[in-house]
Amino acid sequence: MGARALKDVTRDDMSAWREALPARTRTQNGKAYELLVSIFGDAVREGKITVSPATLRGAGTPERAREPHAMTATEINAYLEAADPKWRVALLLSVTCALRIGETLGLRERDLDLEKGQLHVHQAVAKVDDGVGHRRIVLQDPKTRASQRTVHLLPHTLDEIRAWHKKQLKRRLDDLLFPDEYGRPVNDERLRRAHKKAAAAIGRPELRNHDLRATAATMSAEAGATIREIQDQLGHTTPQMALRYLTASAVRDAERARRVSEAWGHSSGA
């Protein structure tokens, strides 16, 4: 599209930009479009433009290499029991609050509000190229405004989180909740390894760390949350992105079938 003012960008420009993107990077293309949706959405809210041109159907849906997997409530309990005690609370927050791995590791003391039972997501740990062939670990703002969000902790997890927090060394508000031995941001590989060990222990070695978000989203859906509520929980800019994290549940589908049958006037045993 080239350099131009936001107000001059049209839907046709967006379409032409999308068509010009290389097909081999469809996942990255989808994420780039999602970022544009957020930018133009912010511009509308701030009165810089009246209508967003980022309205291409399906453009923000990256091609997925695999369907997301989710755990049941029983599996979540077993998974957390099998987790390394050092990382158990980090994994607990990930699977109950739908956090990205970088968001979990980017949490600071000020982000955990145990009185209100809330978690504030403002930043994330990321690996960036230092320009000389190495990657360094940094703290950075999320890519979109939607990623900066407040998530409520599940009430039944508060006692455990409080007990864990009480055992930690007294911290300053800017200190990380899950730092390395020197108080610095942790390499996400350490949390990934803890996840893999816990997943293997419950016979679910195929689970990836990102599946913890799918588990949280699916559990929310089964509890009756709306797509918009799940979108806010995940920190996504579009409902379509949130839908990609929901997984099918045999129990949920059986319940759906029962309700449909009853709506037709048939008993559950018919």
mmCIF file with all atom_site columns, C-alpha atoms in Angstrom, residues 37 74 76 78 200 220 250 253 268:
data_model
loop_
_atom_site.group_PDB
_atom_site.id
_atom_site.type_symbol
_atom_site.label_atom_id
_atom_site.label_alt_id
_atom_site.label_comp_id
_atom_site.label_asym_id
_atom_site.label_entity_id
_atom_site.label_seq_id
_atom_site.pdbx_PDB_ins_code
_atom_site.Cartn_x
_atom_site.Cartn_y
_atom_site.Cartn_z
_atom_site.occupancy
_atom_site.B_iso_or_equiv
_atom_site.pdbx_formal_charge
_atom_site.auth_seq_id
_atom_site.auth_comp_id
_atom_site.auth_asym_id
_atom_site.auth_atom_id
_atom_site.pdbx_PDB_model_num
ATOM 1 C CA . VAL A 1 37  ? -7.669  -4.559  12.006 1.00 0.00 ? 37  VAL A CA 1
ATOM 2 C CA . THR A 1 74  ? -10.164 -33.939 35.388 1.00 0.00 ? 74  THR A CA 1
ATOM 3 C CA . ILE A 1 76  ? -6.336  -30.228 34.187 1.00 0.00 ? 76  ILE A CA 1
ATOM 4 C CA . ALA A 1 78  ? -3.976  -34.237 37.043 1.00 0.00 ? 78  ALA A CA 1
ATOM 5 C CA . ALA A 1 200 ? 3.451   -36.458 29.243 1.00 0.00 ? 200 ALA A CA 1
ATOM 6 C CA . SER A 1 220 ? -15.355 -20.927 29.250 1.00 0.00 ? 220 SER A CA 1
ATOM 7 C CA . ALA A 1 250 ? -18.122 -34.892 23.275 1.00 0.00 ? 250 ALA A CA 1
ATOM 8 C CA . ASP A 1 253 ? -22.132 -32.071 22.030 1.00 0.00 ? 253 ASP A CA 1
ATOM 9 C CA . SER A 1 268 ? -34.179 -37.550 26.676 1.00 0.00 ? 268 SER A CA 1
#
